[in-house]
XYZ file of C-alpha atoms in Angstrom:
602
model
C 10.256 -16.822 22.914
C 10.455 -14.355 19.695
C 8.987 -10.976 19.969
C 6.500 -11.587 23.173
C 7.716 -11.033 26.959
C 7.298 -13.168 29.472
C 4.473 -12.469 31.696
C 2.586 -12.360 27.571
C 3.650 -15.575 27.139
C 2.472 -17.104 30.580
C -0.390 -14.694 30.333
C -1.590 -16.848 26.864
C -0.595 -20.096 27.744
C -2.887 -20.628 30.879
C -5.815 -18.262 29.985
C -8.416 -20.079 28.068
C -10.382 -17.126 27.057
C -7.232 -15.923 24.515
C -6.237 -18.627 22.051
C -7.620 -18.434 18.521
C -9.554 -21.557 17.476
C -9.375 -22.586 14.065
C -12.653 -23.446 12.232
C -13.102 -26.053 9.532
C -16.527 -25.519 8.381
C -17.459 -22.555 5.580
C -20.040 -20.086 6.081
C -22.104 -18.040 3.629
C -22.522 -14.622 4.782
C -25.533 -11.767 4.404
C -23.326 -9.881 1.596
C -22.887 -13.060 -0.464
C -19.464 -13.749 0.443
C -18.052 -17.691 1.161
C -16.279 -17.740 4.889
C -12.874 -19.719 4.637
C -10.857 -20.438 7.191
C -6.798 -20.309 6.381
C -6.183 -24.362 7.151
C -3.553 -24.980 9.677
C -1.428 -28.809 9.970
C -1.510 -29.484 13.632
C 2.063 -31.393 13.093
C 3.643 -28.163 11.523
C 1.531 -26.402 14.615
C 3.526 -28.764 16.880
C 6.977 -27.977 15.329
C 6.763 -24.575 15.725
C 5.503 -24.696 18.999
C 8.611 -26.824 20.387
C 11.058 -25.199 18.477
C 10.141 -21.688 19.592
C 7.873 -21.137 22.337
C 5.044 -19.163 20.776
C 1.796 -18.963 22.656
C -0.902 -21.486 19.885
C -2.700 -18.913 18.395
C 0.581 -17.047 16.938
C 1.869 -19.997 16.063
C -1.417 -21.105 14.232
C -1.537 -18.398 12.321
C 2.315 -18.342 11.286
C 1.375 -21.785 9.909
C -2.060 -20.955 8.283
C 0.163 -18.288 6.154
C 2.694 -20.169 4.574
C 5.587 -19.125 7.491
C 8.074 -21.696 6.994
C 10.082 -23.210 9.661
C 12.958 -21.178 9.175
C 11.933 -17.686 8.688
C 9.801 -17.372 11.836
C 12.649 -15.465 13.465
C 12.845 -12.707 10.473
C 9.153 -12.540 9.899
C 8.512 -11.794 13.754
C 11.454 -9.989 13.770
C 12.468 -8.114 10.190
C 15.741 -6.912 9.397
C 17.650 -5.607 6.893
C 20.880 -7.727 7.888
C 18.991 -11.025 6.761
C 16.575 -9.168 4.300
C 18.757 -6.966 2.102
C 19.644 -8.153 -1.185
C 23.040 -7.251 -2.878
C 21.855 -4.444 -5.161
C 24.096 -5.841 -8.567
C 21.931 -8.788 -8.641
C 19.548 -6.230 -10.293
C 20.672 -5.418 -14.513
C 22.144 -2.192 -14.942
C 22.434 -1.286 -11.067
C 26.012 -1.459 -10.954
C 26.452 1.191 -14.340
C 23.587 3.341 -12.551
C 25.817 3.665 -9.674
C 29.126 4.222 -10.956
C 27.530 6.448 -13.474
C 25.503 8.557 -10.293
C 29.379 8.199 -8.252
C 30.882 9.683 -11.140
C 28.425 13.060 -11.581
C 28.647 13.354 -7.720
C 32.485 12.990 -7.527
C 32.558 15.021 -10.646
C 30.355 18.191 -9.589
C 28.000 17.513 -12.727
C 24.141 19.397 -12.288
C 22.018 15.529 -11.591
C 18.684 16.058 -12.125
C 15.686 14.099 -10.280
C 12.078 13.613 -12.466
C 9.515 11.800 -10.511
C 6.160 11.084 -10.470
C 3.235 12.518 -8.529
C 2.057 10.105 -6.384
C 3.573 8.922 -3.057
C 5.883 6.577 -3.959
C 7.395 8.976 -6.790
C 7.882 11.580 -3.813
C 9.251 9.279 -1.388
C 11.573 8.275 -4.419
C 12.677 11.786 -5.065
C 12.789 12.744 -1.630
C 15.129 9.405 -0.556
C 17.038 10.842 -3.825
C 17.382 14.541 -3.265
C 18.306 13.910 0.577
C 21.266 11.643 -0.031
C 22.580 13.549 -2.735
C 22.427 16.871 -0.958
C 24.226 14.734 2.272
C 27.208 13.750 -0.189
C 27.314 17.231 -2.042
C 25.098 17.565 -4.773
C 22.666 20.214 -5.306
C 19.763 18.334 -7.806
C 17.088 19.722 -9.558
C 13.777 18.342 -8.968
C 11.242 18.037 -11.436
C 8.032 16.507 -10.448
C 5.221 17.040 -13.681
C 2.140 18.265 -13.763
C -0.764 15.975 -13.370
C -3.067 17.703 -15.605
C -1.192 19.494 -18.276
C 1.973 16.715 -18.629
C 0.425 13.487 -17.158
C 2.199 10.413 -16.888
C 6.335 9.788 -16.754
C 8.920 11.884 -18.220
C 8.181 13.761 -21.377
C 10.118 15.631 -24.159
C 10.162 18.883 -23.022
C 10.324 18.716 -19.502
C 13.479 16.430 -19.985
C 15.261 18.805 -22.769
C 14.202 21.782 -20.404
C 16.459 20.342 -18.140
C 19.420 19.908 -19.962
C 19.089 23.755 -20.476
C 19.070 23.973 -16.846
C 22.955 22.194 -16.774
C 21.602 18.590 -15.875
C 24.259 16.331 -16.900
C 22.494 13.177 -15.969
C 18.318 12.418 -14.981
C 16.927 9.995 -12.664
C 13.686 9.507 -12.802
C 11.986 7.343 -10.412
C 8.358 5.506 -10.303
C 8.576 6.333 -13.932
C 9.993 5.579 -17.221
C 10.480 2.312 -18.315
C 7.876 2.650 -21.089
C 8.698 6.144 -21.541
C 10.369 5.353 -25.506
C 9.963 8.730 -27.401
C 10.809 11.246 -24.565
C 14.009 9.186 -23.483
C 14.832 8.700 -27.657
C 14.735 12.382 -27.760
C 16.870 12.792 -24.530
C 19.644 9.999 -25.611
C 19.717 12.368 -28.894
C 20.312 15.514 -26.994
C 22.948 14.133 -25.293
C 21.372 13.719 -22.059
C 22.185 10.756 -19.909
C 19.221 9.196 -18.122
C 19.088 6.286 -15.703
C 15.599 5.113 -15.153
C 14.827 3.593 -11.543
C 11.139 2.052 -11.968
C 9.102 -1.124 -10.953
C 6.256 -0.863 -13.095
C 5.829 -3.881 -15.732
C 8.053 -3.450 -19.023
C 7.462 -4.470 -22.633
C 9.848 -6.693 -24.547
C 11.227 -3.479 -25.851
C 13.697 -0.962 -23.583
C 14.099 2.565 -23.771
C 16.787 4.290 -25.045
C 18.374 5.188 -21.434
C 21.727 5.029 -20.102
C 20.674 2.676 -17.410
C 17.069 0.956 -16.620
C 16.967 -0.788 -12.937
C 13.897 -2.197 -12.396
C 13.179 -5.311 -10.491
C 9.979 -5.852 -13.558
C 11.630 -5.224 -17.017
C 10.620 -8.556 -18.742
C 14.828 -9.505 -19.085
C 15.057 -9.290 -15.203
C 15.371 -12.501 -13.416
C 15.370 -10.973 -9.461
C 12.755 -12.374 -7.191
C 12.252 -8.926 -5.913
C 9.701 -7.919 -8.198
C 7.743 -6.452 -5.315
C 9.552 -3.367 -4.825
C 8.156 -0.080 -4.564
C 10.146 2.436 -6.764
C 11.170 4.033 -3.119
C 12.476 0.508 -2.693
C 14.526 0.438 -6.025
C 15.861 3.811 -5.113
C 17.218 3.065 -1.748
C 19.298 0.163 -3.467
C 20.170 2.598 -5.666
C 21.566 4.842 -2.866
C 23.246 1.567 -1.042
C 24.955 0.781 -4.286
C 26.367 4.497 -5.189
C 27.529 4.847 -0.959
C 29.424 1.073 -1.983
C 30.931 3.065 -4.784
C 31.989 5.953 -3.377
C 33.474 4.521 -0.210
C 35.671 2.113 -2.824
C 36.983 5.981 -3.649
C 37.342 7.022 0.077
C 34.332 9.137 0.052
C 33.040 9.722 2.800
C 28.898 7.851 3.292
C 26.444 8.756 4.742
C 24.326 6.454 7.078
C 20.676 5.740 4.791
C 18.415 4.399 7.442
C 18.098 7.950 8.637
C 15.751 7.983 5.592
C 13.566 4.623 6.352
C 11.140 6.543 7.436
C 10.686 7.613 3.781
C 11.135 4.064 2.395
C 8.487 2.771 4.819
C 5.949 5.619 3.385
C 6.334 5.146 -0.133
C 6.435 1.265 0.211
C 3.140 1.230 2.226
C 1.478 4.110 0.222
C 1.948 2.201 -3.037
C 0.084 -1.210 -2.036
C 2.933 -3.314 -2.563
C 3.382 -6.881 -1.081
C 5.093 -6.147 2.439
C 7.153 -9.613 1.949
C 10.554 -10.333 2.369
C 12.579 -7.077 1.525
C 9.450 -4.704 1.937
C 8.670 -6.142 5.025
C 12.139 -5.221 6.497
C 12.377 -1.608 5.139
C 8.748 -1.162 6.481
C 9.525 -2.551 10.023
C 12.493 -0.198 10.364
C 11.609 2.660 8.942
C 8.265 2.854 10.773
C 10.932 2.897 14.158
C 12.972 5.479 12.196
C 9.285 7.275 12.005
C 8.947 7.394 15.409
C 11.440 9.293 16.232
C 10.090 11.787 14.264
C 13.169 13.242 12.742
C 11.916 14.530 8.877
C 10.364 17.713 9.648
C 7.534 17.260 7.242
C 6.272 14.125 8.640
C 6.415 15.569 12.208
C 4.537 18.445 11.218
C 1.628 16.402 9.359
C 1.325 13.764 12.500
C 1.261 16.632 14.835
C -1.628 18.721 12.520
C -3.370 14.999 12.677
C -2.871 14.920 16.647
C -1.069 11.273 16.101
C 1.002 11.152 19.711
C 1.650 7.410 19.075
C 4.101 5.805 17.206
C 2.723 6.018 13.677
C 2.155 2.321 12.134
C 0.962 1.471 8.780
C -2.416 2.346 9.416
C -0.791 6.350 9.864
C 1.807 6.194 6.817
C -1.111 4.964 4.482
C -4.192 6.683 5.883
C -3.302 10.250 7.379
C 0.614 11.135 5.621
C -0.333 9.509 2.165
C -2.782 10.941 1.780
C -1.937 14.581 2.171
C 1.743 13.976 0.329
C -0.433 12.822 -2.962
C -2.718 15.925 -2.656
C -0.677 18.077 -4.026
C -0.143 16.226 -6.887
C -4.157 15.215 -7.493
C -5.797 18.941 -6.956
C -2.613 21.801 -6.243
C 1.183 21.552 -6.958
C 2.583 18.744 -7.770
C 6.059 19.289 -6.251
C 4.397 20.316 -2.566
C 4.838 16.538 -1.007
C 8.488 16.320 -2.314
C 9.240 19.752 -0.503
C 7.771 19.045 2.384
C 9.786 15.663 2.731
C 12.929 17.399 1.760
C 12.412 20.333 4.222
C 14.623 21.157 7.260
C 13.108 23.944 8.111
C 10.126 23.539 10.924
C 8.568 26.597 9.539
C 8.766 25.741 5.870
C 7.572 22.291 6.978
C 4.514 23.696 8.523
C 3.464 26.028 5.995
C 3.638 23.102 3.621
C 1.846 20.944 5.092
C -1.098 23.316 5.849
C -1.223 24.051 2.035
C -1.386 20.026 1.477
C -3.782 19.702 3.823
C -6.323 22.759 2.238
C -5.957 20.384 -1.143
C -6.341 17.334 0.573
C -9.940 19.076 1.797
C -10.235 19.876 -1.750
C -9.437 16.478 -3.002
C -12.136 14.867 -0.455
C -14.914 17.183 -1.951
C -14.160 16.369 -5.688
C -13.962 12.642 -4.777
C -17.210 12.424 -2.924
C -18.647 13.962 -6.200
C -17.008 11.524 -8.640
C -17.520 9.036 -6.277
C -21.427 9.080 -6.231
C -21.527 9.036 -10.367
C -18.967 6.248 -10.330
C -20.541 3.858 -8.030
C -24.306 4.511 -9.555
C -22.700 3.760 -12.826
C -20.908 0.365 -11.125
C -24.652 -0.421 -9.260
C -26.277 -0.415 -12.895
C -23.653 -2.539 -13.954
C -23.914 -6.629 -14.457
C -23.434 -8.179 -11.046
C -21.781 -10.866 -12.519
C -19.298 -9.142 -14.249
C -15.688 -10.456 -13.018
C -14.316 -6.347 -13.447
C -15.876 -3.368 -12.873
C -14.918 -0.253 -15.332
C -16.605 3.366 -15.147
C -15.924 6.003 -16.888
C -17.562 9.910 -17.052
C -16.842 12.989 -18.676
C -15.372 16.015 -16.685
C -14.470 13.721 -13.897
C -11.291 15.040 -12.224
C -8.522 12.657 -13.131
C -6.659 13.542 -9.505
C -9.198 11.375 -7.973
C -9.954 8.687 -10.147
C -7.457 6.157 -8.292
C -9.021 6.472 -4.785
C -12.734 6.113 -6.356
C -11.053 2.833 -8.314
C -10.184 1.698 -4.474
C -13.522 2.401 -2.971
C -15.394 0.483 -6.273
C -12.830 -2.335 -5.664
C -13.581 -2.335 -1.607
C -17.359 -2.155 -2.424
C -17.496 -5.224 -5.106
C -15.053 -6.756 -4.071
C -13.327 -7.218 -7.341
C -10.650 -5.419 -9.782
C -11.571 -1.459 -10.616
C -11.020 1.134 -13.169
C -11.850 4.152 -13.102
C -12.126 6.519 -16.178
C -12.230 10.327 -16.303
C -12.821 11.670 -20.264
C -12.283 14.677 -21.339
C -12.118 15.671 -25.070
C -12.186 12.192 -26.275
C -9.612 10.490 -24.206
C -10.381 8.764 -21.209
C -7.550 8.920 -18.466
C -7.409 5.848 -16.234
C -6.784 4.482 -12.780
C -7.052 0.882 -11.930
C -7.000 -1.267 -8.409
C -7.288 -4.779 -8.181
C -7.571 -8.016 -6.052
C -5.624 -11.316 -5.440
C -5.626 -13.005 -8.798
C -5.786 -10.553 -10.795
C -2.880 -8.590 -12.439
C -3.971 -5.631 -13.325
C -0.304 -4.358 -14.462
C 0.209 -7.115 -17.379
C -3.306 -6.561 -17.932
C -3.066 -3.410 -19.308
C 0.519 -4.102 -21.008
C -1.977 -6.931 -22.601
C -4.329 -3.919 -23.766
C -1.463 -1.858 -25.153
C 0.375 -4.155 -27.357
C -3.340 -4.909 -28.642
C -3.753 -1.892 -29.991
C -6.613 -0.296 -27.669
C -4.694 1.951 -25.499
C -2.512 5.446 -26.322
C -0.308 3.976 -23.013
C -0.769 2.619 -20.066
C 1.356 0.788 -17.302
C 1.574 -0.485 -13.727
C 1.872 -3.325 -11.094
C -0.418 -6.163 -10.539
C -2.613 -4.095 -7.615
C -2.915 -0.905 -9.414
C -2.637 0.250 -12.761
C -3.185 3.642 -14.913
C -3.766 3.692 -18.965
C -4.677 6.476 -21.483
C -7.857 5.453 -23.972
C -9.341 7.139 -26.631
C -13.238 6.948 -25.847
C -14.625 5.115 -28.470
C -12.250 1.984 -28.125
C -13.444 1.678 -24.147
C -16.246 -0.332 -24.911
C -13.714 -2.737 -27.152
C -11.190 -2.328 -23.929
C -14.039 -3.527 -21.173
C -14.592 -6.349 -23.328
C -10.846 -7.185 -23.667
C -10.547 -7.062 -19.910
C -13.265 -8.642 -19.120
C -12.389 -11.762 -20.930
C -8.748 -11.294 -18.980
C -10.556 -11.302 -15.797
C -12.673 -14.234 -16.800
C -10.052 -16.341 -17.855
C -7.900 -15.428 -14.637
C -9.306 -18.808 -12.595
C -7.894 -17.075 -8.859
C -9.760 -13.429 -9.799
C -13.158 -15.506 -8.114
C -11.518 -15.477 -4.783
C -12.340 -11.633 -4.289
C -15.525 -13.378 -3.392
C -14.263 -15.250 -0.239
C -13.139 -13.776 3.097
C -10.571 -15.445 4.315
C -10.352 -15.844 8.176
C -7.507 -16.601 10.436
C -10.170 -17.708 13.253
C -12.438 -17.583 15.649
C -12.228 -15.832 19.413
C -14.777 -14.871 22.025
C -15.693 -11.332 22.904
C -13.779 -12.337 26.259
C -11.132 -13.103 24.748
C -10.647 -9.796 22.959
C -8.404 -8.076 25.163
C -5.745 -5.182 24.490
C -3.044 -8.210 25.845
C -4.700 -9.989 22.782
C -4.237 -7.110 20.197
C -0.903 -6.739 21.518
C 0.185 -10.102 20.808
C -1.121 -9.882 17.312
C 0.295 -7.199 16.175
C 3.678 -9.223 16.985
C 2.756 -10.634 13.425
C 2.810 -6.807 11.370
C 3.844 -4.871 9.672
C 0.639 -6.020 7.955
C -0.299 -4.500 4.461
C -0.697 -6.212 0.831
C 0.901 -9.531 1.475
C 0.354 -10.143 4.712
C -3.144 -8.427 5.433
C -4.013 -7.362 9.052
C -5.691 -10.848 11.340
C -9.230 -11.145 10.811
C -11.068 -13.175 12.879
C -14.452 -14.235 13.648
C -16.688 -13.423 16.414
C -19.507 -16.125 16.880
C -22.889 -16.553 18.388
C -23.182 -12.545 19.428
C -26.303 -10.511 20.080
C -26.111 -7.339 17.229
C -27.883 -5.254 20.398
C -27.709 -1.807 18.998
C -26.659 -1.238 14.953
C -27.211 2.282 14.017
C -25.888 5.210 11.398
C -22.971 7.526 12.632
C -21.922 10.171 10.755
C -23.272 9.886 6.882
C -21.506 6.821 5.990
C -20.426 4.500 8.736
C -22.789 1.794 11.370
C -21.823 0.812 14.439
C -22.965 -0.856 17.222
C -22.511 -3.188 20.086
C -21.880 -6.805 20.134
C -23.068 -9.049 23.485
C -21.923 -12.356 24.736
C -25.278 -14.233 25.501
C -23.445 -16.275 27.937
C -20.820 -14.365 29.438
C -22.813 -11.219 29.087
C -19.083 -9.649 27.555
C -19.255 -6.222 25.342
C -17.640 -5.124 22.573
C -17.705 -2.237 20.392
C -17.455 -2.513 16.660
C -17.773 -0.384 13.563
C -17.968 -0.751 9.685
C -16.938 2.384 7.900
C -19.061 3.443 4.453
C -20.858 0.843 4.081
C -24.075 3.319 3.989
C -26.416 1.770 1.651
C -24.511 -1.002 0.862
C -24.951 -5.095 1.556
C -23.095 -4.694 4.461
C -24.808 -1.378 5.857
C -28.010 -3.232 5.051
C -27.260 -6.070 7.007
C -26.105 -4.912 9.927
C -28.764 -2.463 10.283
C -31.380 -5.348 9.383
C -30.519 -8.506 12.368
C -30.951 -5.491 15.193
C -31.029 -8.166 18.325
C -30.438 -10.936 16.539
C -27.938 -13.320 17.309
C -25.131 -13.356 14.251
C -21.365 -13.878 13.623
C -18.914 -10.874 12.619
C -15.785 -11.396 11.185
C -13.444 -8.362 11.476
C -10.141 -6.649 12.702
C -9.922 -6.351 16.424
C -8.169 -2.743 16.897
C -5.995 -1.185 20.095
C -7.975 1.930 21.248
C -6.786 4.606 24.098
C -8.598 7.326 25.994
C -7.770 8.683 29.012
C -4.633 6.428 29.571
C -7.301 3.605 29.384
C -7.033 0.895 26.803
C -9.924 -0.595 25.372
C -10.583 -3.183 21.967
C -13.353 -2.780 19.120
C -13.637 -4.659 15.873
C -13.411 -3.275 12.339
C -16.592 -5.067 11.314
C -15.421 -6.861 7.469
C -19.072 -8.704 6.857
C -21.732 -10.737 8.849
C -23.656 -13.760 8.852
C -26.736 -15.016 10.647
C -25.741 -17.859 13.322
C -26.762 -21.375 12.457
């Protein structure tokens, strides 16, 4: 039996009301969206079944999602042992290590230059952290959003060769980054570029570039979060060092930071990133980095954080400094060892991150009028505005993305060029999209992976860039399957029990990649749909026949399809698929269901 105990796994295989039945048929639902159930092969069901004991509904959906055989045990169970790739397989990783032993060894200033976001402080964080454990004392050098932008830049680089940096790493950033790193190699500055954002055919003129996407790179770990990147970074200098009887620290003290960055930046949590997520949310636990103790305990989080915490209540307040205050805050405050440093950091992140939510309900409200106007049929969605603040741009891309249900950009303008931030969906690449855009000629810059993406346009080539990606989206045959809901199938409201949630989450870390279980709940009375708050609907969801409750929610969908509909088939009987969620209160456990869409039963 992998990952369940015992009395689970008797519990599930004699209790009728738990297992998950799969459902052939496709349904239509009230917001327009086509129902599909993942397919499962009964023999494959069968194998899996015999081979390892798993209750039929895990073992369903292991098989619905492409769970071979032979990496059941690791996918229940993820480790770094049978995860971990050996970090040379990646170009230039070896000469960015010796080159980082070297400095270290040889008491040279190393300076780190990340971005803003929160996989560029996790980077510099992971970074500063080990170097500091092995005796270095870096600079860090995180830009400014609004007066530097994007990736490293000419003089923020020289500036730091004044300072006595010997050697730069900067991380989340750089790999198109040709005229500051020209200018750098010129001065005489070495700098090793740790990225995973999408390269051209060209390099830049760096001492090293190790990233898992440069178009010459042939490792299957193209999935990486720069946070990822840097930690085999860090595994590959400790190799190097110890071969000089150094003395190594032990890095998954710093999962924790891995597992934030990784989850905060959308990537596929597959193979490696599923590992470094799985541990590092344990290392998280144990609450050991100052900073993130101090932000769980402002959030009142007494449970072990999950991915739900890292990507919803840390993230966000890391990035804040870096969309509306400082842009080095989140890298202090993951850096900090001092509980009262730690706490006076995070209180300033959290005033910005108040800040942040007022400036984003503002843009929000122009940008989603603007996408309501727009053709439905369009297969993209693009906005833009003037004065918009460009520190909130990528969260308004997400919501626009969630609401339509297809790939986002957002564009704030100001002075004639626009300043963008792009999310997408399955199918669609938003990353080589904009490299597309680039080496067309209608972007300044622009760069990214294929969920998110960020570009700089002058304003009068957007309408030539909508139409350019546009016909990218059109042409991109998976981009229509933002338009299905795919379900991994069907349980009763009886059925929905915390032992039930339990045994599901057996089947996390779920994020882009593997996407939390969403099932369906059939044949249920929508008793009592109302408003909470200004955005969100809830209501309560009734068992004709068994006469069994449960609670469910749908959050800001206010005004939308979804909001509409729910509020519409008050005690009517209708299906709801959704995402059954673990809920305590007074050392009682109870389920609800994060309600995804709805259809009338037929």
């Amino acid at each position: 039996m992998i990952g369940l105990s015992d009395d689970q796994a008797i519990a599930y295989k004699h209790d009728a009301s738990h297992p998950i039945i799969q459902s052939s048929h496709h349904l239509l639902s009230l917001t327009g969206r086509q129902w599909v159930w993942r397919d499962t092969d009964d023999r494959q069901v069968m194998t899996f079944a015999q081979k390892y004991g798993l209750p039929d509904m895990l073992t369903r959906i292991l098989v619905a999602r492409g769970v071979s055989l032979d990496e059941v045990e690791n996918f229940m169970n993820p480790s770094l042992k049978a995860s971990m790739p050996d970090p040379s397989h990646l170009l230039d990783m070896d000469m960015a290590a010796e080159r980082v032993a070297a400095a270290i060894m040889g008491g040279e200033r190393i300076a780190i230059f990340g971005d803003y976001d929160v996989d560029g402080a996790t980077s510099s964080a992971l970074l500063v952290r080990y170097l500091r454990s092995v005796g270095s004392d870096p600079v860090m050098y995180i830009p400014d959003r609004m007066k530097e932008g994007y990736g490293p830049n000419t003089a923020a680089l020289l500036a730091l060769k004044e300072r006595g940096a010997a050697l730069v790493i900067t991380v989340d950033c750089g790999t198109l980054a040709f005229e500051p790193l020209a200018a750098a190699h010129a001065a005489g500055l070495d700098v090793i570029v740790i990225d995973h954002h999408i390269g051209e055919a060209r390099k830049p003129a760096c001492y090293a570039l190790v990233n898992p996407n440069r178009l010459d790179e042939t490792s299957a770990h193209g999935q990486l979060a720069a946070v990822g990147v840097a930690f085999l970074l860090t595994v590959a200098v400790n190799r190097c060092l110890r071969a000089s009887r150094r003395e190594t620290p032990d890095l998954k003290q710093w999962l924790d930071i891995v597992a934030l960055g990784t989850i905060c930046d959308v990537v596929p949590l597959t193979g490696i990133n599923r590992a470094l997520v799985a541990q590092g949310l344990k290392v998280m636990a144990a609450r050991g980095n100052p900073g993130i103790r101090t932000v769980l305990d402002m959030a009142a989080i007494t449970e072990a954080p999950g991915v739900y915490h890292a990507g919803f209540v840390i993230g966000p307040r890391i990035n804040a400094g870096g969309r509306v205050g400082k842009s080095d805050l989140g890298v202090r405050l993951l850096t900090t060892d001092d509980d009262a440093e730690a706490l006076s950091l995070a209180q300033e992140l959290d005033k910005h991150n108040s800040e942040r939510k007022a400036i984003e309900s503002m843009v929000l409200e122009a940008a989603m009028a603007q996408a309501e106007a727009a053709n439905p049929e369009a297969p993209l969605l693009i906005v833009a505005g003037n004065g918009w603040h460009p520190g909130v741009i990528g969260i308004v891309a997400g919501r626009l993305k969630e609401r339509f249900h297809k790939p986002a950009a957002v564009i704030a303008v100001e002075g004639g060029i626009g300043k963008a931030s792009a999310r997408s969906v399955s199918g669609f690449d938003f990353g080589a999209a904009v490299i597309a855009a680039h080496e067309a000629g209608l972007l300044v810059g622009g760069g990214g992976h294929a969920m998110a993406a960020g570009f700089t346009v002058e304003e009068n080539k957007i309408p030539a860039l909508i139409e350019f990606l546009r016909g990218r989206a059109s042409a991109n045959r998976e981009s229509g399957n933002a338009r299905k809901l795919l379900l991994d199938g069907v349980a009763s409201i009886g059925g929905a029990t915390p032992e039930l949630v339990a045994s599901l989450e057996h089947l996390g870390p779920f994020g882009q990649g593997n996407p939390s279980i969403r099932l369906a709940i059939q044949n249920v009375v929508n008793l009592k749909p109302e408003l909470v708050g200004e955005h969100h609907v809830k209501t309560l969801l009734i068992d004709r026949l068994s006469n069994a409750r449960l609670s469910a929610i749908a959050f800001r969908v206010a005004g939308t399809k979804l909001g509409d509909a729910l509020l519409a088939t008050r005690g009517k009987t209708v299906d709801i698929a959704g995402q059954l969620r673990l809920q305590e209160w007074n050392g009682k456990q109870s389920v609800s269901l994060m309600i995804e869409d709805i259809c009338l039963s037929g």
